[in-house]
PDB file of C-alpha atoms and ligand atoms in Angstrom:
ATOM      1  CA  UNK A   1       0.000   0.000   0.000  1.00  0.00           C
ATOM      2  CA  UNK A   2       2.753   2.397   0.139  1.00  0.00           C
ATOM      3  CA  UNK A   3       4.803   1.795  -2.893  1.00  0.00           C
ATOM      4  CA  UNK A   4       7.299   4.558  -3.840  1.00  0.00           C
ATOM      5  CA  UNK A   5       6.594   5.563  -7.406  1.00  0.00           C
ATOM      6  CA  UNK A   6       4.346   7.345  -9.531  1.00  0.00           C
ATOM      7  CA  UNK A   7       3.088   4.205 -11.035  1.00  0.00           C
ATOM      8  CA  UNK A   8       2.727   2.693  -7.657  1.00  0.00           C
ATOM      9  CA  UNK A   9       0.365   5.793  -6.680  1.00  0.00           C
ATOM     10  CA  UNK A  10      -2.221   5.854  -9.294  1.00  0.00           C
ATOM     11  CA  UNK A  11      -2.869   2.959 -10.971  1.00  0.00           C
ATOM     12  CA  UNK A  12      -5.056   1.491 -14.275  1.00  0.00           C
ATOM     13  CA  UNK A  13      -8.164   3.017 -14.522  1.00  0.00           C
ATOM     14  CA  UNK A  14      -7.539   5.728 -11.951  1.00  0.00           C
ATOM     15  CA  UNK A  15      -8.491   8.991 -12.810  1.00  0.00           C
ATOM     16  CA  UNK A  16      -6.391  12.034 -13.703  1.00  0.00           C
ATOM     17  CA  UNK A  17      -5.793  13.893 -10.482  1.00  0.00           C
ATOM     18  CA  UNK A  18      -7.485  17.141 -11.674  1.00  0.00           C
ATOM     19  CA  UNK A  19     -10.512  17.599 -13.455  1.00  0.00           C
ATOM     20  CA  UNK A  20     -11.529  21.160 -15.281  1.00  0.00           C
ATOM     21  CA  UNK A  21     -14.909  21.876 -16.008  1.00  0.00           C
ATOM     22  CA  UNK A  22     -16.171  24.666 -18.357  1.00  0.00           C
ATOM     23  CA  UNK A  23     -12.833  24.777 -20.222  1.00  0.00           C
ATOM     24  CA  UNK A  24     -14.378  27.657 -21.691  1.00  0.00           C
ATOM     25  CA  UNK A  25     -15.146  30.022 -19.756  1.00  0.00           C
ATOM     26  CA  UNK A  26     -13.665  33.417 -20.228  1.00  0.00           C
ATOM     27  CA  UNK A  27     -14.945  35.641 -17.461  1.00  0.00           C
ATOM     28  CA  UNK A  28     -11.880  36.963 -15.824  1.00  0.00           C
ATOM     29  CA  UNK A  29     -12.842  34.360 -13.435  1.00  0.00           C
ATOM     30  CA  UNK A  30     -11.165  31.314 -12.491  1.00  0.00           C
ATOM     31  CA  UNK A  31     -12.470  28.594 -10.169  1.00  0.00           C
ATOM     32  CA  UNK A  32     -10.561  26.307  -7.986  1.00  0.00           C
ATOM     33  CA  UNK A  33     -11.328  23.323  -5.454  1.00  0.00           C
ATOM     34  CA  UNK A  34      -8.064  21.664  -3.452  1.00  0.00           C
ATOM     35  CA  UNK A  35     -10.353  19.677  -1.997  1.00  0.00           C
ATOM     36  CA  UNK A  36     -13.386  18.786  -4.186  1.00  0.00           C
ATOM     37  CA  UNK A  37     -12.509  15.176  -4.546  1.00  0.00           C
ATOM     38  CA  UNK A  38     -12.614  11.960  -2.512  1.00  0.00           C
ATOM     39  CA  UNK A  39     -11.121   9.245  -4.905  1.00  0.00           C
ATOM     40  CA  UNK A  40      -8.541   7.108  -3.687  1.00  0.00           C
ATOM     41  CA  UNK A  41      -5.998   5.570  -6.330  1.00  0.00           C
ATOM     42  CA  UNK A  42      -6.863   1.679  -6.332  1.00  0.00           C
ATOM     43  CA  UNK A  43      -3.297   0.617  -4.990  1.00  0.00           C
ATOM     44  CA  UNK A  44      -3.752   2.404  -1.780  1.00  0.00           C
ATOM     45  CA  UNK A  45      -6.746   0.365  -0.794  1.00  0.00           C
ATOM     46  CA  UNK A  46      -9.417   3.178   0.589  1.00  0.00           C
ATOM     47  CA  UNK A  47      -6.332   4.421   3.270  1.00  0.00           C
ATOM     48  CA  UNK A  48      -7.883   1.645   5.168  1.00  0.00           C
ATOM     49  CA  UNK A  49     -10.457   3.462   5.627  1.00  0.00           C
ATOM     50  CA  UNK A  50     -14.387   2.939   5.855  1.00  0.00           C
ATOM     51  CA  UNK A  51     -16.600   4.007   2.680  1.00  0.00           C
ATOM     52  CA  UNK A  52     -18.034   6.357   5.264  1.00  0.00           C
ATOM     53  CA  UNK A  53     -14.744   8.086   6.472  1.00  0.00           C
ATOM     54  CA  UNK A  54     -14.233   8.897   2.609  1.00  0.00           C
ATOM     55  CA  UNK A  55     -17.432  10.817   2.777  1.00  0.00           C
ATOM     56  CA  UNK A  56     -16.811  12.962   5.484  1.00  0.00           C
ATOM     57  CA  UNK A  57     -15.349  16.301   5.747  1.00  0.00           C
ATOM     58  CA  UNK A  58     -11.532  14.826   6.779  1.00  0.00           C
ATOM     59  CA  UNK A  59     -11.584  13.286   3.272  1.00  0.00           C
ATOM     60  CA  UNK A  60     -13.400  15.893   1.246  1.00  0.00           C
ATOM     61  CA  UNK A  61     -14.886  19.610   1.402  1.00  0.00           C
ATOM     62  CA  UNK A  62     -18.515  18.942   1.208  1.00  0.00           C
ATOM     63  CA  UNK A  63     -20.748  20.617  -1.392  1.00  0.00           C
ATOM     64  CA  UNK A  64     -17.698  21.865  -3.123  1.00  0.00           C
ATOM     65  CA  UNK A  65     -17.962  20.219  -6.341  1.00  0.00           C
ATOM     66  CA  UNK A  66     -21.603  20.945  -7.238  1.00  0.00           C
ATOM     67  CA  UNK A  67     -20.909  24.648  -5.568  1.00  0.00           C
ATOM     68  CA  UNK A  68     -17.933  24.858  -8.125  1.00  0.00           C
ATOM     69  CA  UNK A  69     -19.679  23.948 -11.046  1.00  0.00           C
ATOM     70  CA  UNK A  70     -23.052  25.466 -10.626  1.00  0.00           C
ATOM     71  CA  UNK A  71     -20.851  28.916  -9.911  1.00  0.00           C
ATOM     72  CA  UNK A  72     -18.551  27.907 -13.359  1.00  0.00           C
ATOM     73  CA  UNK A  73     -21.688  28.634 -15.283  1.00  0.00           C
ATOM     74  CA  UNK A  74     -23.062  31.648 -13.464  1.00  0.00           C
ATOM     75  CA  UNK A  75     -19.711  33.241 -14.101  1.00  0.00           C
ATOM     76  CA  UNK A  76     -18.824  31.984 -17.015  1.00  0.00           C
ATOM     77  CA  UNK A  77     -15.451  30.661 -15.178  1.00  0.00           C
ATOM     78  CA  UNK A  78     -13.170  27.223 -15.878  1.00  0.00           C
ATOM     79  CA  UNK A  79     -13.252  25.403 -12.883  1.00  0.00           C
ATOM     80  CA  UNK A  80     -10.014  23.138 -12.107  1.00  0.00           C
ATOM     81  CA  UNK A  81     -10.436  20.542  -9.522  1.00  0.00           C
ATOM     82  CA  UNK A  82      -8.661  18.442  -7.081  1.00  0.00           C
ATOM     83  CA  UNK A  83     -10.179  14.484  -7.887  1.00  0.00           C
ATOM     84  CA  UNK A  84      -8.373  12.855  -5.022  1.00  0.00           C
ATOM     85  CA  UNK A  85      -9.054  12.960  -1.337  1.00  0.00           C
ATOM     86  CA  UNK A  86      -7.081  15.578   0.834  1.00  0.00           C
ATOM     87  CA  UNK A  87      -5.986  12.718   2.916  1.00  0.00           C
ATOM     88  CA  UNK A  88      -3.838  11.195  -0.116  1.00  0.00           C
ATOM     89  CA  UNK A  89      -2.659  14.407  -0.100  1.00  0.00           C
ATOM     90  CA  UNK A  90      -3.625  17.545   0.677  1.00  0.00           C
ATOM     91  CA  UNK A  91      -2.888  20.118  -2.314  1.00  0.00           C
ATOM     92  CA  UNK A  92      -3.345  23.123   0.153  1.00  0.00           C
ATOM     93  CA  UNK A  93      -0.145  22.704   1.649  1.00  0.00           C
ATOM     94  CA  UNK A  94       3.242  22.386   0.948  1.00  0.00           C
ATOM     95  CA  UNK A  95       3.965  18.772  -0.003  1.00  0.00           C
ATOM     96  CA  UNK A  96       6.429  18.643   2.420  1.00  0.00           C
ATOM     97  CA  UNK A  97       4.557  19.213   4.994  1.00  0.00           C
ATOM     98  CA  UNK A  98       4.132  16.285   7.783  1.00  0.00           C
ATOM     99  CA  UNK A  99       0.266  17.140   7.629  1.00  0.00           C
ATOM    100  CA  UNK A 100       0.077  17.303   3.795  1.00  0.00           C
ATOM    101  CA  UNK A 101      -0.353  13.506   4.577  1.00  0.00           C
ATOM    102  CA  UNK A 102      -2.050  13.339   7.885  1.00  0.00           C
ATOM    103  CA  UNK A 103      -1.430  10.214  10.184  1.00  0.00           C
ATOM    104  CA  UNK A 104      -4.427  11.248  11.845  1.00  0.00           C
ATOM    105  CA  UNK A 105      -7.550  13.849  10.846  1.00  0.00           C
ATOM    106  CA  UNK A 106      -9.740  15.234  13.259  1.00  0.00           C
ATOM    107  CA  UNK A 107      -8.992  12.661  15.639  1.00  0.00           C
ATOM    108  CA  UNK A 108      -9.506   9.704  12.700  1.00  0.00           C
ATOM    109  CA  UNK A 109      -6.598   7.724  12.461  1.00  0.00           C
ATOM    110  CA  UNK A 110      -5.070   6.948   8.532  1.00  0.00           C
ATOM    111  CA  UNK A 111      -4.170   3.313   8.553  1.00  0.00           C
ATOM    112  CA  UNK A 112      -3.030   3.780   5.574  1.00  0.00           C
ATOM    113  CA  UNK A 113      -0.456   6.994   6.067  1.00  0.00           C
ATOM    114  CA  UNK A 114       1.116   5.448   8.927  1.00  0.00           C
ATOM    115  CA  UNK A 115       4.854   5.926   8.879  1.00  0.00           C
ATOM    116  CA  UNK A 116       5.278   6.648   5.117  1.00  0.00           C
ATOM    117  CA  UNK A 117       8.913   6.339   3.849  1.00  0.00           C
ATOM    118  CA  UNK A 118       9.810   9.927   2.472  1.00  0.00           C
ATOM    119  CA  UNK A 119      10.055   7.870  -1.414  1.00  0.00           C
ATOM    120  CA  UNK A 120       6.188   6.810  -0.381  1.00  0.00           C
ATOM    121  CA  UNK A 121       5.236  10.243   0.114  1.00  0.00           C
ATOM    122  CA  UNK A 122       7.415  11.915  -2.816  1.00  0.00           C
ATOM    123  CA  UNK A 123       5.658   9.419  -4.954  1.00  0.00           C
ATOM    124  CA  UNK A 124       2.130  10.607  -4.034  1.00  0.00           C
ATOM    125  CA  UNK A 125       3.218  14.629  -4.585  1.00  0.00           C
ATOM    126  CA  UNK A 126       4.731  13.549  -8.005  1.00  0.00           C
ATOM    127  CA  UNK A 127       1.261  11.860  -8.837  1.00  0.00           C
ATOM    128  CA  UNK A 128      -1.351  14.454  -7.599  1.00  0.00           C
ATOM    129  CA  UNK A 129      -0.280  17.813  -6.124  1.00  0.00           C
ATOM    130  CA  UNK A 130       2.256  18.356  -8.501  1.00  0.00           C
ATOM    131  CA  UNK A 131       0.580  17.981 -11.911  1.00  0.00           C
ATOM    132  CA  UNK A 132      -2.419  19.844 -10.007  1.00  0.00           C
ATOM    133  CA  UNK A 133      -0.424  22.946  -9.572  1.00  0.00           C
ATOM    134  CA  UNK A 134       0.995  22.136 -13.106  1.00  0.00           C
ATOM    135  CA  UNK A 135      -2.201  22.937 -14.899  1.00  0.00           C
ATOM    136  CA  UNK A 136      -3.003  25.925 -12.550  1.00  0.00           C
ATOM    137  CA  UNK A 137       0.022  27.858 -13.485  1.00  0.00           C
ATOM    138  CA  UNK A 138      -0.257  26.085 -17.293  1.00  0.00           C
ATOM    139  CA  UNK A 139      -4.153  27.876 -17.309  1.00  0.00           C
ATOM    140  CA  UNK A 140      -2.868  31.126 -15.587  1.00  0.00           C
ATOM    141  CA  UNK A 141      -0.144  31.510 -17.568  1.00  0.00           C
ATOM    142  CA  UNK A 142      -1.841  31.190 -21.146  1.00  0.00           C
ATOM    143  CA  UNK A 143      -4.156  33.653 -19.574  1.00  0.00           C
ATOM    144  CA  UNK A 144      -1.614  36.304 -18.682  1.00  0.00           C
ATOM    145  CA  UNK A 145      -0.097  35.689 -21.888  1.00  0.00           C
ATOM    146  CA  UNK A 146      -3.164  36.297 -23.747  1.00  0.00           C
ATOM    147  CA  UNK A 147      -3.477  39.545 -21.684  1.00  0.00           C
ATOM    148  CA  UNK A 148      -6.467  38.558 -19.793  1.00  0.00           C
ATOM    149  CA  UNK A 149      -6.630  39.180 -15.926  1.00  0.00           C
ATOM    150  CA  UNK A 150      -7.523  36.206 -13.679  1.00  0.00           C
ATOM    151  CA  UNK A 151      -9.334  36.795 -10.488  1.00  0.00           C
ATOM    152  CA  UNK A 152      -8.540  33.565  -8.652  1.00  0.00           C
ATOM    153  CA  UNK A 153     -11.880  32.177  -5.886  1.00  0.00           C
ATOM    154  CA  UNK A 154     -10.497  29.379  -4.311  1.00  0.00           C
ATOM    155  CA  UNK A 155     -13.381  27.394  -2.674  1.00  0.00           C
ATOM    156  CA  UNK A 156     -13.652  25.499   0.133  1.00  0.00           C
ATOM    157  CA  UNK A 157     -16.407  24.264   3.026  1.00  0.00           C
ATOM    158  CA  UNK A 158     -16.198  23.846   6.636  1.00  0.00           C
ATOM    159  CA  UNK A 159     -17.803  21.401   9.201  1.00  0.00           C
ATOM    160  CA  UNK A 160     -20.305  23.060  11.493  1.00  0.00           C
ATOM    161  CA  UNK A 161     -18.855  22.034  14.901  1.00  0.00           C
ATOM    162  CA  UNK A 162     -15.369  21.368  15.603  1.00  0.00           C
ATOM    163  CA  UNK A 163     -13.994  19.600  18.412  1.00  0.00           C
ATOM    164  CA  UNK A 164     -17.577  20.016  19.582  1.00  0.00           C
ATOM    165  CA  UNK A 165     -17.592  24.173  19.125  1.00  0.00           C
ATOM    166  CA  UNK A 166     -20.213  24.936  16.946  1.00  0.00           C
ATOM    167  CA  UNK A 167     -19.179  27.256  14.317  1.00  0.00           C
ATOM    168  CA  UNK A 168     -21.580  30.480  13.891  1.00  0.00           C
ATOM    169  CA  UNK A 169     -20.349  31.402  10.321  1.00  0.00           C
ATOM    170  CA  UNK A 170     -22.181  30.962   7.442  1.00  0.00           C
ATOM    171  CA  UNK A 171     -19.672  31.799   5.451  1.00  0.00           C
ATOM    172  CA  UNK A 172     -15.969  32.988   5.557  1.00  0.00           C
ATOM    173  CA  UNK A 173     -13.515  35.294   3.101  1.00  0.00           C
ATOM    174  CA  UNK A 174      -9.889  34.446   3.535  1.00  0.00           C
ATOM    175  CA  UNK A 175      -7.378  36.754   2.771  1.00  0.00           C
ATOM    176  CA  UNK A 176      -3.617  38.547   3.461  1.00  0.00           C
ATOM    177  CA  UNK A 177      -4.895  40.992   6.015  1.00  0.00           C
ATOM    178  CA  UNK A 178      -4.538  44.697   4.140  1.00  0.00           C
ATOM    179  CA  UNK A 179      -3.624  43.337   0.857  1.00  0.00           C
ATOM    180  CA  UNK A 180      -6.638  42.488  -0.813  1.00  0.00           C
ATOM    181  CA  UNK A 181      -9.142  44.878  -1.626  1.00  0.00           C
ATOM    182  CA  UNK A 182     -11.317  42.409  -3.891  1.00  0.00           C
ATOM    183  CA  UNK A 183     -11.650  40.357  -0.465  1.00  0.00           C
ATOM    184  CA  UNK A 184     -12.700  42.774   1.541  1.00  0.00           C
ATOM    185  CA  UNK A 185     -15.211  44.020  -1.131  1.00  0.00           C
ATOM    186  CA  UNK A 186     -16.632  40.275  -1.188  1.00  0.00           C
ATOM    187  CA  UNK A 187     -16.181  39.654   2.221  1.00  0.00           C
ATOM    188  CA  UNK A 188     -18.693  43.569   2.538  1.00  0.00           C
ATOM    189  CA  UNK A 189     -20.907  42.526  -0.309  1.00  0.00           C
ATOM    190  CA  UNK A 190     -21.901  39.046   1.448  1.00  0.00           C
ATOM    191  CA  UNK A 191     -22.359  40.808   4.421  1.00  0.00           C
ATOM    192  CA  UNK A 192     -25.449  42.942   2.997  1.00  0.00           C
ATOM    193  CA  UNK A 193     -27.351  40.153   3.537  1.00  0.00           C
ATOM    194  CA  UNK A 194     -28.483  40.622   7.020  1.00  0.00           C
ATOM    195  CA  UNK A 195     -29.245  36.902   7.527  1.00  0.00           C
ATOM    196  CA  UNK A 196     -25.830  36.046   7.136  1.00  0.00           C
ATOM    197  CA  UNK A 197     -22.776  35.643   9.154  1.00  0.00           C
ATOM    198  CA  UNK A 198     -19.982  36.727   7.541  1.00  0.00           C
ATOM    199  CA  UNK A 199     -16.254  35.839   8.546  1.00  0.00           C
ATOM    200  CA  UNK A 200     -13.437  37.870   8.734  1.00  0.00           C
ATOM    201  CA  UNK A 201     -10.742  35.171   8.162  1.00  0.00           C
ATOM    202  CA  UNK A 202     -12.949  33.137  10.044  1.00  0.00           C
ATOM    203  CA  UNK A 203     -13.133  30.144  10.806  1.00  0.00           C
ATOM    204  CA  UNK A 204      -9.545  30.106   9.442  1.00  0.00           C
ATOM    205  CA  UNK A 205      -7.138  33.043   8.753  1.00  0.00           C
ATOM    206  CA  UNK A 206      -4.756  32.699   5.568  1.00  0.00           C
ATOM    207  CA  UNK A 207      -1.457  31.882   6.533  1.00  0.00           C
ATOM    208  CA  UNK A 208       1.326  29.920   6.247  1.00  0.00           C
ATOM    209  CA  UNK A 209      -0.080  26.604   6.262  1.00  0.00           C
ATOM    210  CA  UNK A 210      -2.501  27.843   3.286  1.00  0.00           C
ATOM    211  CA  UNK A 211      -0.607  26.966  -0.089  1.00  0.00           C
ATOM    212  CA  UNK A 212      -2.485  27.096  -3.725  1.00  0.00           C
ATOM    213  CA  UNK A 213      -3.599  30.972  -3.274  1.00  0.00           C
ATOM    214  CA  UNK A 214      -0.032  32.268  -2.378  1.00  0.00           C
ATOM    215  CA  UNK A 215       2.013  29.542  -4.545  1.00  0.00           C
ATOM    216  CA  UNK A 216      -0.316  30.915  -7.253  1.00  0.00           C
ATOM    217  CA  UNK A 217      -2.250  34.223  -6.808  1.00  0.00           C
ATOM    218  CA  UNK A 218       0.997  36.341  -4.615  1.00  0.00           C
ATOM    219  CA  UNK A 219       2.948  35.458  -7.348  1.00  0.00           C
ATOM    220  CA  UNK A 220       1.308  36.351  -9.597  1.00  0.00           C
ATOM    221  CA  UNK A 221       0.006  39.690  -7.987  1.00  0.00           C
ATOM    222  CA  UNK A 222      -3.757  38.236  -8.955  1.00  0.00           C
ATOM    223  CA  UNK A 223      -6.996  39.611  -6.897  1.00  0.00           C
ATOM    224  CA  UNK A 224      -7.939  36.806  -4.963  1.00  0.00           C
ATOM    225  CA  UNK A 225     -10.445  35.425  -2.542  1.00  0.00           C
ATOM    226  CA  UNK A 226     -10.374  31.562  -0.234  1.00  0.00           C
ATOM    227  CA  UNK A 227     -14.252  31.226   0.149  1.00  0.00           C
ATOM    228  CA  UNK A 228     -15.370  28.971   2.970  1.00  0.00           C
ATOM    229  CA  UNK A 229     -19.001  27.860   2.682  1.00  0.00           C
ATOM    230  CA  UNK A 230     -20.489  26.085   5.569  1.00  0.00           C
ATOM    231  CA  UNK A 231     -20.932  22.345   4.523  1.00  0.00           C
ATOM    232  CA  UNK A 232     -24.353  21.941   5.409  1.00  0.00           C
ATOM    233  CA  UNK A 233     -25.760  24.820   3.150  1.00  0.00           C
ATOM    234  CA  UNK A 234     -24.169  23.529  -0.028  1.00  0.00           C
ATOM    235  CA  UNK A 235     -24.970  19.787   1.228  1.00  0.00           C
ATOM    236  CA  UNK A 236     -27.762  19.580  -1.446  1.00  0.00           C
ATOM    237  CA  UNK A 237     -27.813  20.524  -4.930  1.00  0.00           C
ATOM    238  CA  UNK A 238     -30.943  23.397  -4.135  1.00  0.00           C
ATOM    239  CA  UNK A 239     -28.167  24.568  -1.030  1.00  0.00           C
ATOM    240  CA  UNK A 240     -25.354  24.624  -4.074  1.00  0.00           C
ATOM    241  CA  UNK A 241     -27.222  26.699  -6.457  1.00  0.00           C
ATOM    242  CA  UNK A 242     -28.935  28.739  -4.050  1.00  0.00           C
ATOM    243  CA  UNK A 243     -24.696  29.345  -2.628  1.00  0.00           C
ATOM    244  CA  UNK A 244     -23.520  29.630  -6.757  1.00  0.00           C
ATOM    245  CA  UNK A 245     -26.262  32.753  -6.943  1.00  0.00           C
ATOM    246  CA  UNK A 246     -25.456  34.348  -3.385  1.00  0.00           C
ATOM    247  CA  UNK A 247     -21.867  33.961  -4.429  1.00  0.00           C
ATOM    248  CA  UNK A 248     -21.659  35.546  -7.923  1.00  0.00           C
ATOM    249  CA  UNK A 249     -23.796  38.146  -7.281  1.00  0.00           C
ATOM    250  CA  UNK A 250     -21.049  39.456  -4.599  1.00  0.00           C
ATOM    251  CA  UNK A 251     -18.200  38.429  -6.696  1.00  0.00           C
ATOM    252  CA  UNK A 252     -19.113  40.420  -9.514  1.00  0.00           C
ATOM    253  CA  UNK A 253     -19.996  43.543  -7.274  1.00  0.00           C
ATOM    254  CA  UNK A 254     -16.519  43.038  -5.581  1.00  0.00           C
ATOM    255  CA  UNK A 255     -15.035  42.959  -9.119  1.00  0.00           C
ATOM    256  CA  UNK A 256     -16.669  45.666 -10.945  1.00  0.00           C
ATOM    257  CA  UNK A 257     -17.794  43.507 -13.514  1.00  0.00           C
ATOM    258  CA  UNK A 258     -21.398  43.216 -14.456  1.00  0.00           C
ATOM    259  CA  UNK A 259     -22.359  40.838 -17.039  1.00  0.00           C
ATOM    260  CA  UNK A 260     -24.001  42.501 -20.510  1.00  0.00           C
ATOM    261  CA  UNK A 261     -27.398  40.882 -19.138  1.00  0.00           C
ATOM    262  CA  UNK A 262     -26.643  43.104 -15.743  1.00  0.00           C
ATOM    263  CA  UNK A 263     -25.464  45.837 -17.479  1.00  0.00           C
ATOM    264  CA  UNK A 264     -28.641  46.131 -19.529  1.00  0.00           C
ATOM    265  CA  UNK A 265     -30.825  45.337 -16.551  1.00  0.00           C
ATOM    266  CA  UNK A 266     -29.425  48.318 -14.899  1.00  0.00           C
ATOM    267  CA  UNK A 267     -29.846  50.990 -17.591  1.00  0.00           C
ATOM    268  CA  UNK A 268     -33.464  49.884 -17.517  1.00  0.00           C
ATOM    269  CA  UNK A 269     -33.367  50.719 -14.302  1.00  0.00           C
ATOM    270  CA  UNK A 270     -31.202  53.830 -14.383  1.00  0.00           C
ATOM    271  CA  UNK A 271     -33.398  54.799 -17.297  1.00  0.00           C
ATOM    272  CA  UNK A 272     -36.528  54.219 -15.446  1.00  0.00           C
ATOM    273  CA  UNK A 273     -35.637  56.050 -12.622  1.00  0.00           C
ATOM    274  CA  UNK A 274     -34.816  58.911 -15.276  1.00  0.00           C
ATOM    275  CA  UNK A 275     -38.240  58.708 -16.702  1.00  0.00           C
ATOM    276  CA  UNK A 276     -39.884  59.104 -12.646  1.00  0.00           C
ATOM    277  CA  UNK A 277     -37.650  62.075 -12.243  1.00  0.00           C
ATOM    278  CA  UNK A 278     -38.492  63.686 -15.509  1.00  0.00           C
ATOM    279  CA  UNK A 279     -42.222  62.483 -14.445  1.00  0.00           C
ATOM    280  CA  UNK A 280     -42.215  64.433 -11.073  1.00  0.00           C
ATOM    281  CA  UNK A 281     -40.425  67.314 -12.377  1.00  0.00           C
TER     282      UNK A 281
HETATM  283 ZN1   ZN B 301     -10.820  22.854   1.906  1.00  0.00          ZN
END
């Protein structure tokens, strides 16, 4: 189960570690999901793990997937997606990170990342997290070179309660404290809606543990956001495209960029109210 090569990792008939959906989009947005996926390549057996560990939130970001998608086609963004399970490996974080290949998550022990030999764990980066971050940069780069701007939303859920706390956001904006006007205007533009609880880099803060936005966006000098959606709202596929429409309403408004349907919507509206002035004048 813990072979040392590439071959060893993923074997016949597993998938490719990253999947992009709506290739092509070409809103300035681009989509991603570290941890969208729960596959585990055949040779390593499920981990050792139950069916039902692989669908919980140690193994996968609920909701994420259908979240990503249904907000691909509201924006008319790519989104590129992690296939695998974070616990093969977990492509928010360095790879050589001890807990980019956790011996134990959220007090579930791994059976099957117990005492990895270093060639063990090379071989899983070399299969997954590095062609991952291969076709980011590939897809950012082409981009750039074609002189479009990316806006990177890197997307992600949270479990409710945590080590029995429960969590009272509904929904969290990660960013660089100061740096990151885009975030701050999504993080304000969620927070409109009065029935929400927004975080502040809550329930997490970016740092240095966090690894796709500043490998990729810092770089880069991108605008940016790390979106955390409470799992249980984007559970369902109503909670996912109810979250999609929340979510690209306030990313366009924190971008500046309204859509040609928007656009026209709002000179009806600016022209209406136009018409009411002239009317009362
Ligand atoms: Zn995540």
């Amino acid at each position: 189960m813990t072979g040392g090569t590439v071959e060893s990792v993923l074997g016949p008939g597993d998938p490719a570690p990253f999947a992009l959906f709506n290739a092509a989009g070409n809103s300035p947005f681009l989509i991603i999901g570290d941890h969208a996926g729960s596959a585990v390549p055949r040779p390593l057996q499920s981990l050792g793990l139950q069916p039902d560990d692989l669908r919980r939130h140690i193994a996968i970001d609920i909701g994420v997937l259908g979240l990503g998608r249904a907000l691909a086609i509201l924006l008319k963004a790519p989104f590129l997606h992690q296939v695998y399970s974070r616990l093969v490996i977990d492509c928010n974080r360095l790879p050589t990170r001890p807990d980019a290949i956790p011996e134990i998550s959220d007090g579930t022990p791994i059976p099957g990342n117990r005492r990895l030999t270093e060639r063990s764990r090379t071989a899983r980066a070399a299969a997954i997290h590095g062609p991952y971050h291969a076709a980011i940069a590939t897809l950012l780069d082409a981009r750039h070179a074609a002189g479009e701007e990316t806006i990177l939303l890197s997307l992600h859920s949270f479990t409710p309660t945590l080590d029995g706390v429960t969590r009272p956001w509904d929904v969290g904006v990660l960013h660089v404290s100061g740096r990151n006007d885009f975030a701050l205007g999504l993080r304000d533009a969620l927070g409109e809606r009065s029935e929400l609880t927004v975080g502040d880099n809550e329930p997490y803060a970016m740092d240095e543990t966090d690894y796709t936005v500043p490998f990729h966006a810092f770089a880069r000098n991108l605008r940016y956001a790390e979106i955390e959606v409470r799992q249980d709202l984007i559970a369902s596929p109503s909670g996912q495209k109810a979250w999609a429409t929340h979510l690209a309403e306030a990313v366009r408004r924190a971008a500046g960029v309204l859509s040609m349907r928007d656009r026209s919507a709002q000179e009806t509206l600016a022209s209406g109210q136009e018409s009411i002035r002239r009317g009362r004048a």
